[in-house]
mmCIF file of C-alpha atoms and ligand atoms in Angstrom:
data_model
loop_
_atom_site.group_PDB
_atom_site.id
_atom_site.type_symbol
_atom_site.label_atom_id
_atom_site.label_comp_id
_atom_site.label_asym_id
_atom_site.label_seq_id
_atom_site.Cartn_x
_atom_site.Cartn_y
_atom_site.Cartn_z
ATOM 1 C CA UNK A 69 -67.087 81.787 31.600
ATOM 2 C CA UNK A 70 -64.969 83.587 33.751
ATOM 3 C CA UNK A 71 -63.641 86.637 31.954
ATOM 4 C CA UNK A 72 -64.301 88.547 28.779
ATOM 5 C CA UNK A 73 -61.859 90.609 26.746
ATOM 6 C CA UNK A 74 -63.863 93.191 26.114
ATOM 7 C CA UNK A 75 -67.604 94.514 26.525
ATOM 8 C CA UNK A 76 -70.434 96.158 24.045
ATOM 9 C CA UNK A 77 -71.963 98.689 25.050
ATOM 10 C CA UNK A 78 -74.688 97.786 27.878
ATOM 11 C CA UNK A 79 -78.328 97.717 26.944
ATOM 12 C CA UNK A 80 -80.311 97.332 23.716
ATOM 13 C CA UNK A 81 -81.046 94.347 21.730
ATOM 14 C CA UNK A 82 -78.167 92.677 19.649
ATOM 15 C CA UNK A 83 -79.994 92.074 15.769
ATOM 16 C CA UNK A 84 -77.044 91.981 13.960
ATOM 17 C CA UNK A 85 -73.335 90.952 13.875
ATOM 18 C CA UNK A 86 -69.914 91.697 15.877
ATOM 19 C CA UNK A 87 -66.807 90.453 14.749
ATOM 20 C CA UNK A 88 -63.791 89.931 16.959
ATOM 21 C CA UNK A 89 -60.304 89.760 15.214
ATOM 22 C CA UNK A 90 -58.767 86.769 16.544
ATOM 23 C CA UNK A 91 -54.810 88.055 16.365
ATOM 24 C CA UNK A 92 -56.202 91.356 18.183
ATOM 25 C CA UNK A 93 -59.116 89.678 20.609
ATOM 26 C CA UNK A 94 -59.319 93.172 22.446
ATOM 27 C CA UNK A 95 -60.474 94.659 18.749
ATOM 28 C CA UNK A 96 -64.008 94.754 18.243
ATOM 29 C CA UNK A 97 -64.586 95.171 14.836
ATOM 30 C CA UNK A 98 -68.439 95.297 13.754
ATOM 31 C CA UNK A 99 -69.460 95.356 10.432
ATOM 32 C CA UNK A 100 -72.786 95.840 10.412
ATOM 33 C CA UNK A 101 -75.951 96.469 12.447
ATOM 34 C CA UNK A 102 -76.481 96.812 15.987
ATOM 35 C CA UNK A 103 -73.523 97.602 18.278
ATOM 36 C CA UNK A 104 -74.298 96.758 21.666
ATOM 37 C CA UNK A 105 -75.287 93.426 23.112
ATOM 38 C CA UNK A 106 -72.315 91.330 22.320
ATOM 39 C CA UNK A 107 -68.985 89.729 24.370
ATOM 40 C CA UNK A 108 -66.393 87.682 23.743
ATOM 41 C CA UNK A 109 -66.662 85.044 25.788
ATOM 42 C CA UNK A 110 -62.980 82.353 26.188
ATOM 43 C CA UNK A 111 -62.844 79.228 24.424
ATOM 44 C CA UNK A 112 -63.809 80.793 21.110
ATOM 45 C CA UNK A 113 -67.628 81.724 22.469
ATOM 46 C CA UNK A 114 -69.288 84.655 21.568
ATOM 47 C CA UNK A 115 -72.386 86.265 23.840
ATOM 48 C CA UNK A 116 -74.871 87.529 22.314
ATOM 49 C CA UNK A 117 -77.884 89.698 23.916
ATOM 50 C CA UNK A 118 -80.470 87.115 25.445
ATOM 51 C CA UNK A 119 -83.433 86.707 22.698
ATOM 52 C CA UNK A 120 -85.853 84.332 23.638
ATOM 53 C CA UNK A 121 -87.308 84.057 19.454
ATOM 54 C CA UNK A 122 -83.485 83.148 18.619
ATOM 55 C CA UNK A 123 -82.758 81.155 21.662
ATOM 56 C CA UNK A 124 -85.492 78.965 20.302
ATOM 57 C CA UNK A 125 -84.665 78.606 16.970
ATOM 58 C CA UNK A 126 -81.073 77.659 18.182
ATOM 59 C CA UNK A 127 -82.454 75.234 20.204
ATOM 60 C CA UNK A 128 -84.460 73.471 16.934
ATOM 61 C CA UNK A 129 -81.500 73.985 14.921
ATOM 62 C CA UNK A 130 -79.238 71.618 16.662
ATOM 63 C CA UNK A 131 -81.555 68.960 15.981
ATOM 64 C CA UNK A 132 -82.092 69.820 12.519
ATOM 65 C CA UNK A 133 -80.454 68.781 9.431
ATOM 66 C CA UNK A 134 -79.197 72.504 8.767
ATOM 67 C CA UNK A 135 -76.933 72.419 12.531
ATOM 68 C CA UNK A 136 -73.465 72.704 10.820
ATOM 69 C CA UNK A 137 -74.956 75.659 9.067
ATOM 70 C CA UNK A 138 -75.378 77.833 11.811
ATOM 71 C CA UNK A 139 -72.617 78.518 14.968
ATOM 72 C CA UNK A 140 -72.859 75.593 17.544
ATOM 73 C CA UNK A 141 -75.382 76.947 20.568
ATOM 74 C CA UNK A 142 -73.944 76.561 23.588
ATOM 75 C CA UNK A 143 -77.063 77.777 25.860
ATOM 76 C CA UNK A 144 -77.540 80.171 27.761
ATOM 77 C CA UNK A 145 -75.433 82.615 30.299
ATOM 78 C CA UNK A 146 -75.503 85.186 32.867
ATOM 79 C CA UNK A 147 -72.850 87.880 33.224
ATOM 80 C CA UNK A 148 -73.948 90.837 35.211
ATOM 81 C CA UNK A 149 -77.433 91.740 35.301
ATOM 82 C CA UNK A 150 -77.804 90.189 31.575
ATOM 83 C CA UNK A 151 -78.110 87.253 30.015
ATOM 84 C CA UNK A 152 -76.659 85.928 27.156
ATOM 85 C CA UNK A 153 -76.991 83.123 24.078
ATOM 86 C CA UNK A 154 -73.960 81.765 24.130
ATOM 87 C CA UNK A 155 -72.446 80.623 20.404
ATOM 88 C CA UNK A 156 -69.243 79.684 18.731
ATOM 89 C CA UNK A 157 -67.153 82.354 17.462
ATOM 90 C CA UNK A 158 -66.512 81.691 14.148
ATOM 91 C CA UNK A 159 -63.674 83.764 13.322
ATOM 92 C CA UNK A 160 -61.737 82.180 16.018
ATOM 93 C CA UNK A 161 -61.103 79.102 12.727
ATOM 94 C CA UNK A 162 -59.928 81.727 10.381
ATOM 95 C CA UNK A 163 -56.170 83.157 10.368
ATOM 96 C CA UNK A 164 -57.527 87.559 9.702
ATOM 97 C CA UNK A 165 -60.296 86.481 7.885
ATOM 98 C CA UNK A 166 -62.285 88.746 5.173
ATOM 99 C CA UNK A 167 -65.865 88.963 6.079
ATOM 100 C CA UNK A 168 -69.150 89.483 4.764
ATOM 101 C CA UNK A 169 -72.985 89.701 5.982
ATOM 102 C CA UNK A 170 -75.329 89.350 3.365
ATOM 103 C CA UNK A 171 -79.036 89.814 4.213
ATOM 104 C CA UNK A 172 -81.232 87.047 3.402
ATOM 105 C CA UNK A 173 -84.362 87.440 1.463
ATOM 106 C CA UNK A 174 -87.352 89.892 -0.391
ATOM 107 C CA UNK A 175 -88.852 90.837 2.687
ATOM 108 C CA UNK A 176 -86.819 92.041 6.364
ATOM 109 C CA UNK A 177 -89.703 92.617 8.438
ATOM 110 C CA UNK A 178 -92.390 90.223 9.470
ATOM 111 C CA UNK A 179 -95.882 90.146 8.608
ATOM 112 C CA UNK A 180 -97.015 90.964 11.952
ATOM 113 C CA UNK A 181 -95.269 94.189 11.673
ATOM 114 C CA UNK A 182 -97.153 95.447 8.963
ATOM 115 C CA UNK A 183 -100.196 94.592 11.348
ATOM 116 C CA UNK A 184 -98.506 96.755 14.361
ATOM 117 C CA UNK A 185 -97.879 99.619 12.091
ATOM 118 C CA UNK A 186 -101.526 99.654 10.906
ATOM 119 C CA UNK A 187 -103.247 99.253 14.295
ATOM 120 C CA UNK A 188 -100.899 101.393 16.451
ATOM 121 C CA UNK A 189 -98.611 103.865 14.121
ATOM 122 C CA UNK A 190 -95.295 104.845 15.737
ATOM 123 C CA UNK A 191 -93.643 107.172 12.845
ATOM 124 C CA UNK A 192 -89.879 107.328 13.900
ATOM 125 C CA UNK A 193 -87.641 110.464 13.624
ATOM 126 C CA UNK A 194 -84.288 108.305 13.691
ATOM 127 C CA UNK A 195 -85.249 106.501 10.447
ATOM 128 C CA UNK A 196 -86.481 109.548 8.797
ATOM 129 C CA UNK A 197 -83.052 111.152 9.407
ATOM 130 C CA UNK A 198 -81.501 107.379 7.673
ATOM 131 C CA UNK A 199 -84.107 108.075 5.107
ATOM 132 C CA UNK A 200 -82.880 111.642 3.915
ATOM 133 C CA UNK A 201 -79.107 111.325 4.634
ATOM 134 C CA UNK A 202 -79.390 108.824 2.099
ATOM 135 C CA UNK A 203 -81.883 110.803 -0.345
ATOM 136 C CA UNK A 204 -83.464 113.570 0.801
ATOM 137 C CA UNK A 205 -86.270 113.572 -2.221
ATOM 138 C CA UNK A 206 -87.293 110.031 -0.369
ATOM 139 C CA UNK A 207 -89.966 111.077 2.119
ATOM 140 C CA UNK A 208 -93.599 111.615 1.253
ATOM 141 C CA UNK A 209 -94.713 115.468 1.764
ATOM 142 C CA UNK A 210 -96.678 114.460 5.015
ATOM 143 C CA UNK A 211 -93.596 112.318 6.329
ATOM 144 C CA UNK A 212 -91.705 115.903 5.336
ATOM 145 C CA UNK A 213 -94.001 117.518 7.698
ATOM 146 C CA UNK A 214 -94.017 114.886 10.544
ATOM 147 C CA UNK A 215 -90.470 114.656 10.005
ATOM 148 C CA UNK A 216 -90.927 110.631 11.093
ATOM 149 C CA UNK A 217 -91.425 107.764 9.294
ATOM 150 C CA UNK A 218 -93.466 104.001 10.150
ATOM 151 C CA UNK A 219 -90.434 101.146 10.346
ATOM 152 C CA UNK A 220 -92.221 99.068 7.816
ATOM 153 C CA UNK A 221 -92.070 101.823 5.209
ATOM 154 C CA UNK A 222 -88.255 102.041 6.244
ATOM 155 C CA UNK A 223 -87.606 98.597 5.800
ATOM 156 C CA UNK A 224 -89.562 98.411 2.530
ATOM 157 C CA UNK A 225 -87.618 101.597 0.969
ATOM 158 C CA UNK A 226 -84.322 99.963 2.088
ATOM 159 C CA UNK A 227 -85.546 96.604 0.328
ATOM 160 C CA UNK A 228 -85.973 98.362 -2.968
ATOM 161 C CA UNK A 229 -83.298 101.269 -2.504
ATOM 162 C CA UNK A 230 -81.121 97.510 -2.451
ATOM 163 C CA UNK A 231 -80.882 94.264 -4.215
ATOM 164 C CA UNK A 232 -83.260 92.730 -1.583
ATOM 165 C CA UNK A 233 -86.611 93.583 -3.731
ATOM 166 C CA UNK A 234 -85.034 92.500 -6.994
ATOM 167 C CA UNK A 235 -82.813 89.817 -6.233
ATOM 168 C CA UNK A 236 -84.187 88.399 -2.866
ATOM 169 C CA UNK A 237 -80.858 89.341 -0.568
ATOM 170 C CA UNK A 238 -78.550 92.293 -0.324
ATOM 171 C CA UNK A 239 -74.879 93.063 1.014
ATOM 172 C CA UNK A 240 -74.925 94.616 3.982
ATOM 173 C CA UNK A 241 -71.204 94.946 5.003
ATOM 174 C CA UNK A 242 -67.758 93.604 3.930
ATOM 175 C CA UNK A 243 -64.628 93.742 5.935
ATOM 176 C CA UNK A 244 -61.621 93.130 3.817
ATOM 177 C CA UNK A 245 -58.625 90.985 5.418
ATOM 178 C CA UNK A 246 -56.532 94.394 4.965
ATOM 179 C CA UNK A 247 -58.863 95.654 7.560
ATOM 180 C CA UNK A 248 -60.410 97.862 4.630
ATOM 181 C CA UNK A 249 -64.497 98.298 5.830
ATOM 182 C CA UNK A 250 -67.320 98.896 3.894
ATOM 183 C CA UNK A 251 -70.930 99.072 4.803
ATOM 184 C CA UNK A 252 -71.640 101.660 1.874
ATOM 185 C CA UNK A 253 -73.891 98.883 0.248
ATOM 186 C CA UNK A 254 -77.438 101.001 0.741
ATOM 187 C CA UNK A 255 -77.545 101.423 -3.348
ATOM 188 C CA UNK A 256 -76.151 98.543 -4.300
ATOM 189 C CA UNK A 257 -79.257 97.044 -6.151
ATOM 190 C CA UNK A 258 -78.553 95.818 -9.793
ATOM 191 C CA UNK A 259 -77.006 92.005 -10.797
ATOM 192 C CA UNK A 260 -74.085 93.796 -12.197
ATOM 193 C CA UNK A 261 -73.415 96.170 -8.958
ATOM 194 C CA UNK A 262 -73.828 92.995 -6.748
ATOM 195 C CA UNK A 263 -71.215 91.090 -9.076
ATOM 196 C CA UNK A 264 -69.078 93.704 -8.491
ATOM 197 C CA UNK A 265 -68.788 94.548 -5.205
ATOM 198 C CA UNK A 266 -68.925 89.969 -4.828
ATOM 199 C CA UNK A 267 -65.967 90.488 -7.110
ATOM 200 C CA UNK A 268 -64.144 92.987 -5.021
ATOM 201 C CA UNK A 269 -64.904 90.879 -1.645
ATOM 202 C CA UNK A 270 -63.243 87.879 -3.686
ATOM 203 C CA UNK A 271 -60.615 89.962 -4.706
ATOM 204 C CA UNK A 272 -61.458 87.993 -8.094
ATOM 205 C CA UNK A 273 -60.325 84.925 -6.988
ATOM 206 C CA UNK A 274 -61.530 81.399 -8.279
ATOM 207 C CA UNK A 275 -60.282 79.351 -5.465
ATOM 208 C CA UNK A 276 -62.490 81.835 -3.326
ATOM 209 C CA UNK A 277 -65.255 81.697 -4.862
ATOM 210 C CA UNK A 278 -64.935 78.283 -6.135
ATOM 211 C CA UNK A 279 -65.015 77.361 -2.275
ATOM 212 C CA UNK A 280 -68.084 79.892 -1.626
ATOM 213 C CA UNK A 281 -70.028 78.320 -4.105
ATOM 214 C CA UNK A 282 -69.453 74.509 -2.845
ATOM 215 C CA UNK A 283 -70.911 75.590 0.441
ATOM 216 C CA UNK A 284 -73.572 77.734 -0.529
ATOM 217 C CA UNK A 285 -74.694 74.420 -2.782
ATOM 218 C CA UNK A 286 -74.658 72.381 0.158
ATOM 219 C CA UNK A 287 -76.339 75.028 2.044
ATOM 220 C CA UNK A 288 -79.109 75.124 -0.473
ATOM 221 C CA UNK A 289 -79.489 71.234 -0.545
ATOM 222 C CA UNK A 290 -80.034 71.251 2.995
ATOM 223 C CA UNK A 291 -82.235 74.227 3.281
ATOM 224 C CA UNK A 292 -84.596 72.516 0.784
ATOM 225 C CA UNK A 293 -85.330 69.156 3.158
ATOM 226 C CA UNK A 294 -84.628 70.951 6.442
ATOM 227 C CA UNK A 295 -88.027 70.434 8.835
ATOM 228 C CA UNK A 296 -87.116 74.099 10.491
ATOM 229 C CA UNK A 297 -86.607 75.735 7.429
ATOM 230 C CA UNK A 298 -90.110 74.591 6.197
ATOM 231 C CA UNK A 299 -92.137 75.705 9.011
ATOM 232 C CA UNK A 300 -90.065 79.385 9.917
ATOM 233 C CA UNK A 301 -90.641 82.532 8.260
ATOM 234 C CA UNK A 302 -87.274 83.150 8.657
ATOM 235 C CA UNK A 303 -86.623 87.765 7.938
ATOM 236 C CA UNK A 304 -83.469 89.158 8.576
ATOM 237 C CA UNK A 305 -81.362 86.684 9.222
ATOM 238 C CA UNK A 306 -77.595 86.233 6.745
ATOM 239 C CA UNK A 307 -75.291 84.703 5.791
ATOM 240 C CA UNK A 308 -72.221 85.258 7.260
ATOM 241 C CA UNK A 309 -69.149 84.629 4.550
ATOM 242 C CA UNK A 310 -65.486 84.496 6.001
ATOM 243 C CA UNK A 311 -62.105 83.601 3.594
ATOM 244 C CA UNK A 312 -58.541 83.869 4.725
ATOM 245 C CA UNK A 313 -55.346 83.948 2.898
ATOM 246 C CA UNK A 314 -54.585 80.536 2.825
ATOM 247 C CA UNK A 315 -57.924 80.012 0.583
ATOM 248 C CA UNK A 316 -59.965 78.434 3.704
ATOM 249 C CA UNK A 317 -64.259 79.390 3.083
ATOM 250 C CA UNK A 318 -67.173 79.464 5.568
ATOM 251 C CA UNK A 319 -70.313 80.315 4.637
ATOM 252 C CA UNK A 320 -73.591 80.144 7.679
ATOM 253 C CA UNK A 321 -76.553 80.933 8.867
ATOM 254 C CA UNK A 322 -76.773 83.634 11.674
ATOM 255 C CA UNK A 323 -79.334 86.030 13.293
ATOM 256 C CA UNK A 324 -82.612 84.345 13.858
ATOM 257 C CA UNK A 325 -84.040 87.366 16.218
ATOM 258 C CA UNK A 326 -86.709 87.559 13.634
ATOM 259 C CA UNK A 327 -87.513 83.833 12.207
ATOM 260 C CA UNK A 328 -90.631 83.037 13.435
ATOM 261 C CA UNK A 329 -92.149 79.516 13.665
ATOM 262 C CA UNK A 330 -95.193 79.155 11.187
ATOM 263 C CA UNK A 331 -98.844 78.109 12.603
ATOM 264 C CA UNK A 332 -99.152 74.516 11.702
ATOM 265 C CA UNK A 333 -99.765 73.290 9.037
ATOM 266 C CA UNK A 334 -98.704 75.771 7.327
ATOM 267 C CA UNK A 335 -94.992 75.885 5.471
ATOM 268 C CA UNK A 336 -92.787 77.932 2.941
ATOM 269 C CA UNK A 337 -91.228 76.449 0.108
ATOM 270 C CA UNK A 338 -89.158 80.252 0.585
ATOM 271 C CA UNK A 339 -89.704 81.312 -3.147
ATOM 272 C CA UNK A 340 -93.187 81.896 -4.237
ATOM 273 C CA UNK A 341 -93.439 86.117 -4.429
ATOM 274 C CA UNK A 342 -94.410 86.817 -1.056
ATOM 275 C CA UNK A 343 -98.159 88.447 -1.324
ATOM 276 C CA UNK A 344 -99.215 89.355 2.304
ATOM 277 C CA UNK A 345 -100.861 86.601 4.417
ATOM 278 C CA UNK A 346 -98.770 83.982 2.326
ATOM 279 C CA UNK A 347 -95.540 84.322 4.871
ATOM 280 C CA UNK A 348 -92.507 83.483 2.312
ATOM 281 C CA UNK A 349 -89.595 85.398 2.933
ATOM 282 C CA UNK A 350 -87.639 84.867 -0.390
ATOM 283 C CA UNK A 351 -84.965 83.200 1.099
ATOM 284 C CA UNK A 352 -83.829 80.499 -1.456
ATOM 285 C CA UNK A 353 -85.190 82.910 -4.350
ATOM 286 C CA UNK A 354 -82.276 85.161 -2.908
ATOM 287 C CA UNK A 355 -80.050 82.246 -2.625
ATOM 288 C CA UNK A 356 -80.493 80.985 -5.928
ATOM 289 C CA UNK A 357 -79.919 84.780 -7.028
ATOM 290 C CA UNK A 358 -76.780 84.404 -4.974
ATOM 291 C CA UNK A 359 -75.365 81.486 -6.390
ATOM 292 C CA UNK A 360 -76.272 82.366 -9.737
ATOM 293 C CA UNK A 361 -74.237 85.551 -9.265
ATOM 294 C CA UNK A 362 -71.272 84.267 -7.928
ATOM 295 C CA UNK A 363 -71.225 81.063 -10.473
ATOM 296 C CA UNK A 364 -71.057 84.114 -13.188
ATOM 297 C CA UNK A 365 -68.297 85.327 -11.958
ATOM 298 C CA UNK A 366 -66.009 82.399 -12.519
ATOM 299 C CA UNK A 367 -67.177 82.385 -16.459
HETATM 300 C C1 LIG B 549 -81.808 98.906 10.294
HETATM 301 C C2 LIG B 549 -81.923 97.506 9.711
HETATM 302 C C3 LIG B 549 -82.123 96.486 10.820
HETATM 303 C C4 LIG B 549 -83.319 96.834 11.707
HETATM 304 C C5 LIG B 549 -83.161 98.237 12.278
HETATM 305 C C6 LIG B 549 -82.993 99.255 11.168
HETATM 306 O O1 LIG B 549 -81.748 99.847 9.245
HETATM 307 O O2 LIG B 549 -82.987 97.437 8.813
HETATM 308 O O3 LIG B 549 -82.355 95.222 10.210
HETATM 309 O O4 LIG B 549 -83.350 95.964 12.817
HETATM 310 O O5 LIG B 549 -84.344 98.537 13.008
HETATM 311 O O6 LIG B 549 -82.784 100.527 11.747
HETATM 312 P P1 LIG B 549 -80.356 100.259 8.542
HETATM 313 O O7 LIG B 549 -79.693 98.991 8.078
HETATM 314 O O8 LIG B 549 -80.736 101.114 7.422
HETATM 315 O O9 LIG B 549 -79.550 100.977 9.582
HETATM 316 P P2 LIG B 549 -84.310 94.700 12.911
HETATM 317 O O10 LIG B 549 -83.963 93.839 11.704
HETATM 318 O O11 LIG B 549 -83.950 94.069 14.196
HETATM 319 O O12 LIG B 549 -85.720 95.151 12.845
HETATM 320 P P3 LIG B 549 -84.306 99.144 14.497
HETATM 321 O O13 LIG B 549 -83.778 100.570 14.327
HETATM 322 O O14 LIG B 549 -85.719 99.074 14.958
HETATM 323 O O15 LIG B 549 -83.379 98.293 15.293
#
């Protein structure tokens, strides 16, 4: 790694995902979550903010039966004073692809939050601002007053505010190959809203989602035998979709900053209702959901 196009911003963690058009390499485009923490590295790599937790779970993955689900890990780099997990690119295969991050699951914290935010409360002003931009009847009268809100309660009002409560995942952002953006998905909660915006994504085409649907299968057969799958409470991560115009489909598994390995013996089968202490996450509830959703949209 000798050079990179271009640089995030310096500093703070990288949870979420960048995407680099590959005609205009200089063009960061990011669809959703956190900015900062990314490069594009040559060769197709991308950098992404050192995270020990995900570094690990890379590391597993390649020797697991869900590795061509997930960008190939290419270790670990220094450039500057940071270092980076370095990745495939996955755009770099698609000619201006359309993208989309869906978040995976009913639950996008961990259970060990919940524990932090009982034992030491840090009420945050930034996601009380996030809360009322979005509806300002949300807060609780003493949140009104503090003006600052606990993460968890954040994350849990976002779950339900979304599909993620009802339909175990939600859209979180949707770049259309016209360059069109959308990460207006905060409301989006219903099976018919979901279809719709899947729809739109799709542009309502069968070949699309006819290819979608293949992978997200396979995904789902794989998922259900994978030995890292079993034993991870994996919150937060997505699934990141890409199409192009000549009716190529990707479908994988990214962001494992939160997927935590399980104390053994214990495992997930990922879609018994999560009650806390039990550690599901939903996932393959949501996927089902997902599948099920997209299927309907070819009948
Ligand atoms: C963010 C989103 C991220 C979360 C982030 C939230 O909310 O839930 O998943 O990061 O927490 O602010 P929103 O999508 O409404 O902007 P993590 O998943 O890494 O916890 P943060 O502000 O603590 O980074």
């Amino acid at each position: 790694m000798t050079e990179y196009l271009h640089s995030g911003r310096q500093g703070g963690k990288a949870s979420s995902t960048l995407f680099m058009s590959h005609k205009e390499p200089q063009q960061w485009l990011q669809v959703v979550g956190h900015a900062e923490g990314f490069l594009v590295g040559e060769y197709g790599k991308l950098l992404k903010r050192f995270c020990e937790g995900e570094q690990q779970c890379f590391q597993k993955i390649m020797k697991d039966a869900l590795k061509p689900f997930v960008p190939a890990y290419h270790g670990v780099v220094q450039h500057l004073e940071h270092h980076y997990n370095m990745m495939d690119n996955l755009l770099t295969h698609f000619s201006t692809p359309a993208i989309m991050d869906c978040k995976m699951g009913s639950r996008t914290y961990q259970e060990g939050e919940l524990l932090t935010a009982r034992e030491r409360p840090q009420p945050r002003k930034d996601m009380y601002e996030k809360m009322v931009a979005v509806d300002p009847d949300a807060p609780t009268i003493q949140e009104q007053v503090e003006r600052a809100i606990l993460k968890t309660r954040y994350m849990q009002w976002r779950e339900s505010l979304s599909s993620t409560t009802t339909l175990g995942f939600r859209i979180e952002g949707v770049r259309k190959a016209n360059g069109e953006c959308c990460t207006n998905f905060k409301r989006t909660k219903s099976r018919e809203e979901v279809m719709e915006a899947l729809k739109d994504f799709v542009d309502s085409n069968p070949q699309i989602v006819r290819g979608y649907l293949r992978r997200l299968k396979q995904l789902r057969r794989v998922l259900e035998t994978s030995d890292f799958f079993r034993t991870h409470e994996v919150v937060g991560s997505s699934l990141l979709f890409l199409h192009d115009e000549t009716g190529k489909t990707g479908v994988w598994m990214i962001d494992f900053g939160k997927t935590l390995a399980l104390p053994s013996p214990l495992t997930l089968d990922h879609r018994t209702p999560w009650i806390e202490g039990n550690r599901e996450d939903g996932y393959l509830w949501g996927l089902d959901n997902l599948v099920d959703i997209l299927s309907n949209i070819l009948t």
